[in-house]
PDB file of C-alpha atoms in Angstrom:
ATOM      1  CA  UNK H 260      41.301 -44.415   3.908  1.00 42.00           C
ATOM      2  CA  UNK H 261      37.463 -44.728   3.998  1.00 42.00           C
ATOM      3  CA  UNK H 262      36.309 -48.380   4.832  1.00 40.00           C
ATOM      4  CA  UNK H 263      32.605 -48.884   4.150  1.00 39.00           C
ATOM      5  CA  UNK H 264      30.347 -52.608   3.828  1.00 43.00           C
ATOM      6  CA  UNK H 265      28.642 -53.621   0.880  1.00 48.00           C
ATOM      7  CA  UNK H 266      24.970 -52.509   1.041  1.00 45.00           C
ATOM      8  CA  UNK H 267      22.211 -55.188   0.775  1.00 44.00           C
ATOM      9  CA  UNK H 268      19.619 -54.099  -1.768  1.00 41.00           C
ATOM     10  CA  UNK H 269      15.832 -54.484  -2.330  1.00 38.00           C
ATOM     11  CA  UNK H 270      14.997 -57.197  -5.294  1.00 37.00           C
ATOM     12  CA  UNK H 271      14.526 -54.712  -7.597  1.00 34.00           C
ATOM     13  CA  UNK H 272      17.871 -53.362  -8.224  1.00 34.00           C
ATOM     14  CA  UNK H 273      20.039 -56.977  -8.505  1.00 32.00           C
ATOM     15  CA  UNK H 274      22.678 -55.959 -10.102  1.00 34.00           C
ATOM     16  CA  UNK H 275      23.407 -52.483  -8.724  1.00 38.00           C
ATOM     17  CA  UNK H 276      24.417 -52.518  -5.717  1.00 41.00           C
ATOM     18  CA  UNK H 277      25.625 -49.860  -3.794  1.00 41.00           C
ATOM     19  CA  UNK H 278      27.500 -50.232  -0.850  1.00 42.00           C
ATOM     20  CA  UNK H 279      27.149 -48.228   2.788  1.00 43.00           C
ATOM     21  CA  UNK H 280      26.745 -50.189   6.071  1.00 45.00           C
ATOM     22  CA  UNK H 281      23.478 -51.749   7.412  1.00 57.00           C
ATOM     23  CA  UNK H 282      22.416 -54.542  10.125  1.00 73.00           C
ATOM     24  CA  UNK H 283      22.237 -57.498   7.996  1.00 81.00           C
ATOM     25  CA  UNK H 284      19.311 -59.948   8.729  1.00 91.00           C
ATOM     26  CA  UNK H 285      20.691 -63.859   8.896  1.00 94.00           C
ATOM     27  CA  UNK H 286      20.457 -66.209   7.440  1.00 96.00           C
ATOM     28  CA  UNK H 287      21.948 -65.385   3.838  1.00 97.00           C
ATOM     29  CA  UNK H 288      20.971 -67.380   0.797  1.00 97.00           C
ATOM     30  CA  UNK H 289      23.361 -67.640  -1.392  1.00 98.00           C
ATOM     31  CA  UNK H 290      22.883 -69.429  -5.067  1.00 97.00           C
ATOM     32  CA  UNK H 291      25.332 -71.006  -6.825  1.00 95.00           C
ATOM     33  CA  UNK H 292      25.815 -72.879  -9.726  1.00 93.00           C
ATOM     34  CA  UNK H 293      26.261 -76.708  -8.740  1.00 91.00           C
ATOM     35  CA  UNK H 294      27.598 -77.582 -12.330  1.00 88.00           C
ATOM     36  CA  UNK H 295      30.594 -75.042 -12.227  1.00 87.00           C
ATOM     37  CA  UNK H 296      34.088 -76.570 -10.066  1.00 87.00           C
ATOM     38  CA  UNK H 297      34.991 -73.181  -8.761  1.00 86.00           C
ATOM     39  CA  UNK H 298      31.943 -72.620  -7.492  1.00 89.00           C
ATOM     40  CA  UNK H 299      31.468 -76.548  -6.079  1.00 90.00           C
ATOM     41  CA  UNK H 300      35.008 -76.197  -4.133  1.00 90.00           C
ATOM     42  CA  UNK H 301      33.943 -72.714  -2.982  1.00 93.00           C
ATOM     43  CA  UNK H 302      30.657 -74.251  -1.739  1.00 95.00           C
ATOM     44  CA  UNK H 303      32.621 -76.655   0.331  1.00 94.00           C
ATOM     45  CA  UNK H 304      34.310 -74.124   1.987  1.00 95.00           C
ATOM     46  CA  UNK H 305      31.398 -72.328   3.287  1.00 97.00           C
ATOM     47  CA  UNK H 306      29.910 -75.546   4.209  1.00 96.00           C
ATOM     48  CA  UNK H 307      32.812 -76.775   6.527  1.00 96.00           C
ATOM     49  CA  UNK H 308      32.907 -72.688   8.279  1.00 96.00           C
ATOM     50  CA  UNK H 309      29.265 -72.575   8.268  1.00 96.00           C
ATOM     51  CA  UNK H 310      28.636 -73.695  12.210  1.00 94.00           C
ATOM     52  CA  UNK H 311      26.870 -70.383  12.827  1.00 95.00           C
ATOM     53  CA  UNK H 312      23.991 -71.741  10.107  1.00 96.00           C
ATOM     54  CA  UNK H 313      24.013 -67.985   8.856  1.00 97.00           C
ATOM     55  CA  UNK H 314      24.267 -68.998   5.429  1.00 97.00           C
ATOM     56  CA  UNK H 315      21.778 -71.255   3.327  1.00 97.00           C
ATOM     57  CA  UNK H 316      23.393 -72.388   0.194  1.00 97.00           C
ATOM     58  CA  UNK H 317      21.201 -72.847  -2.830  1.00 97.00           C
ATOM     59  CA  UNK H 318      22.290 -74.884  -6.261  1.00 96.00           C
ATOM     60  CA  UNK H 319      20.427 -72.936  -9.358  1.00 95.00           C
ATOM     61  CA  UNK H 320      21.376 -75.638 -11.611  1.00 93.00           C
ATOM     62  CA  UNK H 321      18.960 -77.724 -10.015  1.00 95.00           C
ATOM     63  CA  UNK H 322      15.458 -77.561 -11.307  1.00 94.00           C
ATOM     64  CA  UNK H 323      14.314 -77.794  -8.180  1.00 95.00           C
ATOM     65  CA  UNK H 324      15.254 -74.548  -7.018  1.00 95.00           C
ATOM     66  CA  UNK H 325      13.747 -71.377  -8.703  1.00 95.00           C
ATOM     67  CA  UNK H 326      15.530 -68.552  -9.625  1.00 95.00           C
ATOM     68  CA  UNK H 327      14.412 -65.091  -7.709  1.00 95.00           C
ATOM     69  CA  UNK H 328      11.246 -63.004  -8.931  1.00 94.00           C
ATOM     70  CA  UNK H 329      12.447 -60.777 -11.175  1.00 94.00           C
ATOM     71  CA  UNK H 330      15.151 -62.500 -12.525  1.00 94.00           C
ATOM     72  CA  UNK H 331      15.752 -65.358 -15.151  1.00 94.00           C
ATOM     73  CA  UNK H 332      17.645 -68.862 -14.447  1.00 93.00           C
ATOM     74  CA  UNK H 333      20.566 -67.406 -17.239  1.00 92.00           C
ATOM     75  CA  UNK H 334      20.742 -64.229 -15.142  1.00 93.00           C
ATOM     76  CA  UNK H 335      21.391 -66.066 -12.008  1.00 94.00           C
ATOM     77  CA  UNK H 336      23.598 -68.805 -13.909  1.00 91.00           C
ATOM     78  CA  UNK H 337      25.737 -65.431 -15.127  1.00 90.00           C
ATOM     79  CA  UNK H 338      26.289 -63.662 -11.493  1.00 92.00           C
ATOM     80  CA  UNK H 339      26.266 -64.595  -8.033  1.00 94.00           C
ATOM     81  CA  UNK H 340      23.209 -63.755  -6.310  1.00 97.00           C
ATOM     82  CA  UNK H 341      22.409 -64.059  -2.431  1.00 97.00           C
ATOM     83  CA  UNK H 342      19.048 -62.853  -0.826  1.00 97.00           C
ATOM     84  CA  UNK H 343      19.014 -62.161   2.993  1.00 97.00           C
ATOM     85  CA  UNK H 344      16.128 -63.224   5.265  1.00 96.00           C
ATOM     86  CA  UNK H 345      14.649 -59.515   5.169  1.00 95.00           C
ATOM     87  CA  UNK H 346      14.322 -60.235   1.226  1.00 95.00           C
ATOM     88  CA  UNK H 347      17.666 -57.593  -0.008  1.00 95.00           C
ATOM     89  CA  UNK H 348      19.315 -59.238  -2.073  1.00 95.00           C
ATOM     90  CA  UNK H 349      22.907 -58.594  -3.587  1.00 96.00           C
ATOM     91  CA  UNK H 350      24.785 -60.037  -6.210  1.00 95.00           C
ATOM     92  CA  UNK H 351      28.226 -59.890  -7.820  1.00 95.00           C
ATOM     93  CA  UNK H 352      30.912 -58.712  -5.352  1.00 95.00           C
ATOM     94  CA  UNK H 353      28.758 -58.229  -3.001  1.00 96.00           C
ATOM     95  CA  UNK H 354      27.078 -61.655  -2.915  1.00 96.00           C
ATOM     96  CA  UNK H 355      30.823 -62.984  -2.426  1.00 96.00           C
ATOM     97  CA  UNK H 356      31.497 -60.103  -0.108  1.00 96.00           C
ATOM     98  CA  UNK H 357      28.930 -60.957   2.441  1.00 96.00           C
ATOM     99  CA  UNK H 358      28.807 -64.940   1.810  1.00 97.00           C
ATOM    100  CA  UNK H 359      32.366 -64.890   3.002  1.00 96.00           C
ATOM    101  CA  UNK H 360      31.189 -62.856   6.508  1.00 96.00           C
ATOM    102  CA  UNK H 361      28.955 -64.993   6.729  1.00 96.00           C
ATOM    103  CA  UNK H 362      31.236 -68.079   7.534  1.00 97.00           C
ATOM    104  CA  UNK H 363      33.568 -66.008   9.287  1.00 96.00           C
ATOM    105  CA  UNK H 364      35.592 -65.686   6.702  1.00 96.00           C
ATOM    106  CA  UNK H 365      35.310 -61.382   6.007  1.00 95.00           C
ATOM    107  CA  UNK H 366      38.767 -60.607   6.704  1.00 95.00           C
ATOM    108  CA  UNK H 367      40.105 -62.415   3.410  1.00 96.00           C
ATOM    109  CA  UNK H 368      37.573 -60.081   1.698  1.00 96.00           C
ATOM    110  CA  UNK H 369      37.887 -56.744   3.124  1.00 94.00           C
ATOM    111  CA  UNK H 370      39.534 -55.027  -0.007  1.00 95.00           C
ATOM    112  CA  UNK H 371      35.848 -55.432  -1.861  1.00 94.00           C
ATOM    113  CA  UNK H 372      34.384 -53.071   1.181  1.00 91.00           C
ATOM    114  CA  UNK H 373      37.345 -50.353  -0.025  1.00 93.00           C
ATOM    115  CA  UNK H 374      35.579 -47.564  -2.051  1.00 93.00           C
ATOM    116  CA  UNK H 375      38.442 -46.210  -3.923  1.00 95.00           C
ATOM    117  CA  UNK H 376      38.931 -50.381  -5.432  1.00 95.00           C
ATOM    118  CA  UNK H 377      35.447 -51.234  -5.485  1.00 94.00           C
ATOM    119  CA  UNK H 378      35.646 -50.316  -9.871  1.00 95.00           C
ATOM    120  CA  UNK H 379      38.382 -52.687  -9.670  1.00 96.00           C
ATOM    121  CA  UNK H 380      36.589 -55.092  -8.527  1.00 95.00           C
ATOM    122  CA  UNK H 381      33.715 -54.799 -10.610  1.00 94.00           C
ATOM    123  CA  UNK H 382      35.237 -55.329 -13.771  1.00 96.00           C
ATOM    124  CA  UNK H 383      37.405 -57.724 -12.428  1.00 95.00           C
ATOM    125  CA  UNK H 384      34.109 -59.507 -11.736  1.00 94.00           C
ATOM    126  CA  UNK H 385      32.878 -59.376 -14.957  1.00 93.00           C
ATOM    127  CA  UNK H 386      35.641 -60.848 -16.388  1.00 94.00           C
ATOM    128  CA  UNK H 387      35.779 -63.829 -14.012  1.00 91.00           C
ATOM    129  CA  UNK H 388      31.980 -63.748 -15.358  1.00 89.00           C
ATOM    130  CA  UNK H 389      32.840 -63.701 -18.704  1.00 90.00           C
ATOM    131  CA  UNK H 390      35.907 -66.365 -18.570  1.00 90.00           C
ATOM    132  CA  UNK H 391      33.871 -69.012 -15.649  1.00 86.00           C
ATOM    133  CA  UNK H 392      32.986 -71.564 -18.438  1.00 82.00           C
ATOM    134  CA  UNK H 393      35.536 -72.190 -20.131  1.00 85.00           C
ATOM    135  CA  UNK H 394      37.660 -72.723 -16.987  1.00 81.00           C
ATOM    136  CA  UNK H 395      34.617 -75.100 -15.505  1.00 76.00           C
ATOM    137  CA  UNK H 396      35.398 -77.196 -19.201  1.00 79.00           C
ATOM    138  CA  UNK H 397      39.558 -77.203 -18.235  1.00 84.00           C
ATOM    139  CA  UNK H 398      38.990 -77.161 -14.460  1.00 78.00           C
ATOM    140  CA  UNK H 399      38.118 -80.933 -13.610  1.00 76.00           C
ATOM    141  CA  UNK H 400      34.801 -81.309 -10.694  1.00 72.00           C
ATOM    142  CA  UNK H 401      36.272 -81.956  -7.310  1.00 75.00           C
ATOM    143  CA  UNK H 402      35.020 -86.037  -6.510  1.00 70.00           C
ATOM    144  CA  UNK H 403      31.963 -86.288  -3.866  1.00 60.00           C
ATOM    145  CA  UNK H 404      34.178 -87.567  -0.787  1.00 53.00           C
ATOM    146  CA  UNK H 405      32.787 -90.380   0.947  1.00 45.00           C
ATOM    147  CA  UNK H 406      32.185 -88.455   3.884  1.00 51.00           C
ATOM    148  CA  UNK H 407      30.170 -85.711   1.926  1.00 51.00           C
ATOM    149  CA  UNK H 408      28.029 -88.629   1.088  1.00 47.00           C
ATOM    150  CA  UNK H 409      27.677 -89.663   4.952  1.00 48.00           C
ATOM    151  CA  UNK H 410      29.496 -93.040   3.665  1.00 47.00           C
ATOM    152  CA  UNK H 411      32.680 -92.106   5.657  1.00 48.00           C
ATOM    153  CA  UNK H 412      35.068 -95.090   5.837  1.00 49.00           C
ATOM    154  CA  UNK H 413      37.837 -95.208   8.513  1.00 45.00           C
ATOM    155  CA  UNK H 414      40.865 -96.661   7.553  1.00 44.00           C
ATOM    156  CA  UNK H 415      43.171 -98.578   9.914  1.00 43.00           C
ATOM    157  CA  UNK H 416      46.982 -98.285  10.085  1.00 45.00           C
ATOM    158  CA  UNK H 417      48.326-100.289   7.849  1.00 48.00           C
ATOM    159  CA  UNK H 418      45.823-101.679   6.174  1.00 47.00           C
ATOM    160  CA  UNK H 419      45.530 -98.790   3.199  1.00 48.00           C
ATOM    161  CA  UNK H 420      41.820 -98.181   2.356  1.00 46.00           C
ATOM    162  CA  UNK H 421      40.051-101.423   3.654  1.00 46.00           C
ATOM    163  CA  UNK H 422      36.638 -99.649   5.268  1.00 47.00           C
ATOM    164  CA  UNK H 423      36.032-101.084   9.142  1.00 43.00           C
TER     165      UNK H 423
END
């Protein structure tokens, strides 16, 4: 069975993305929406593998941060997008394909690098697309932990949640 990688690809092609292996150049950007649960808990994830800082995450709901040239907020609200320090950027499978090698985490999504499911995928990804806000409106935000806030509070045995 052929096994290829996702390809990386210039700007101008976002959301075609053909897939052949290349060097990738770290770190990867990857834009999320900060508004959407799935996305938030997914976040989290990559934060807490991310020790090898080869991933810079980026929340597009936040006015602050601009969308990339060539593309409009909506677009990147609609699709993942990620942009690697050489400027290719992918999106769609292969923004979540290369996010999750990117925190060590490729082997849970090696089927996405498998030619013969890759249209599988894709239209599995649209769908996901298609159905992601109405599950963010019946799919309750995780809570901001104390520790995410650097507020952590140690609790002693025995004495339930009383901070030190």
């Amino acid at each position: 069975m052929p096994v290829f990688q996702p390809q990386a690809q210039p700007q101008a092609n976002l959301m075609n993305s053909p897939t052949s292996a290349r060097t990738q150049a770290w770190p990867l950007t990857l834009y999320y929406d900060g508004q959407c649960p799935l996305c938030v808990r997914e976040i989290r994830l990559f934060k807490k593998r991310n020790q090898a800082a080869r991933l810079d995450l980026q929340d597009i709901s936040a006015a602050s941060t601009a969308p990339l040239p060539g593309t409009t907020r909506d677009q990147m609200m609609n699709c993942l997008h990620a942009r690697f320090a050489d400027g290719h950027v992918v999106s769609g499978i292969d923004a979540t394909y290369w996010s999750y090698h990117a925190v060590g985490l490729g082997w849970l999504v090696k089927p996405l690098g498998w030619r013969w499911t890759r249209p599988f995928w894709h239209w599995g990804y649209r769908q996901f697309c298609a159905l992601r806000p109405r599950l963010a409106r019946i799919i309750p935000m995780p809570a901001v932990s104390q520790c995410e806030a650097d507020q952590c509070q140690q609790r002693r045995p025995g004495r339930g949640s009383d901070p030190e």
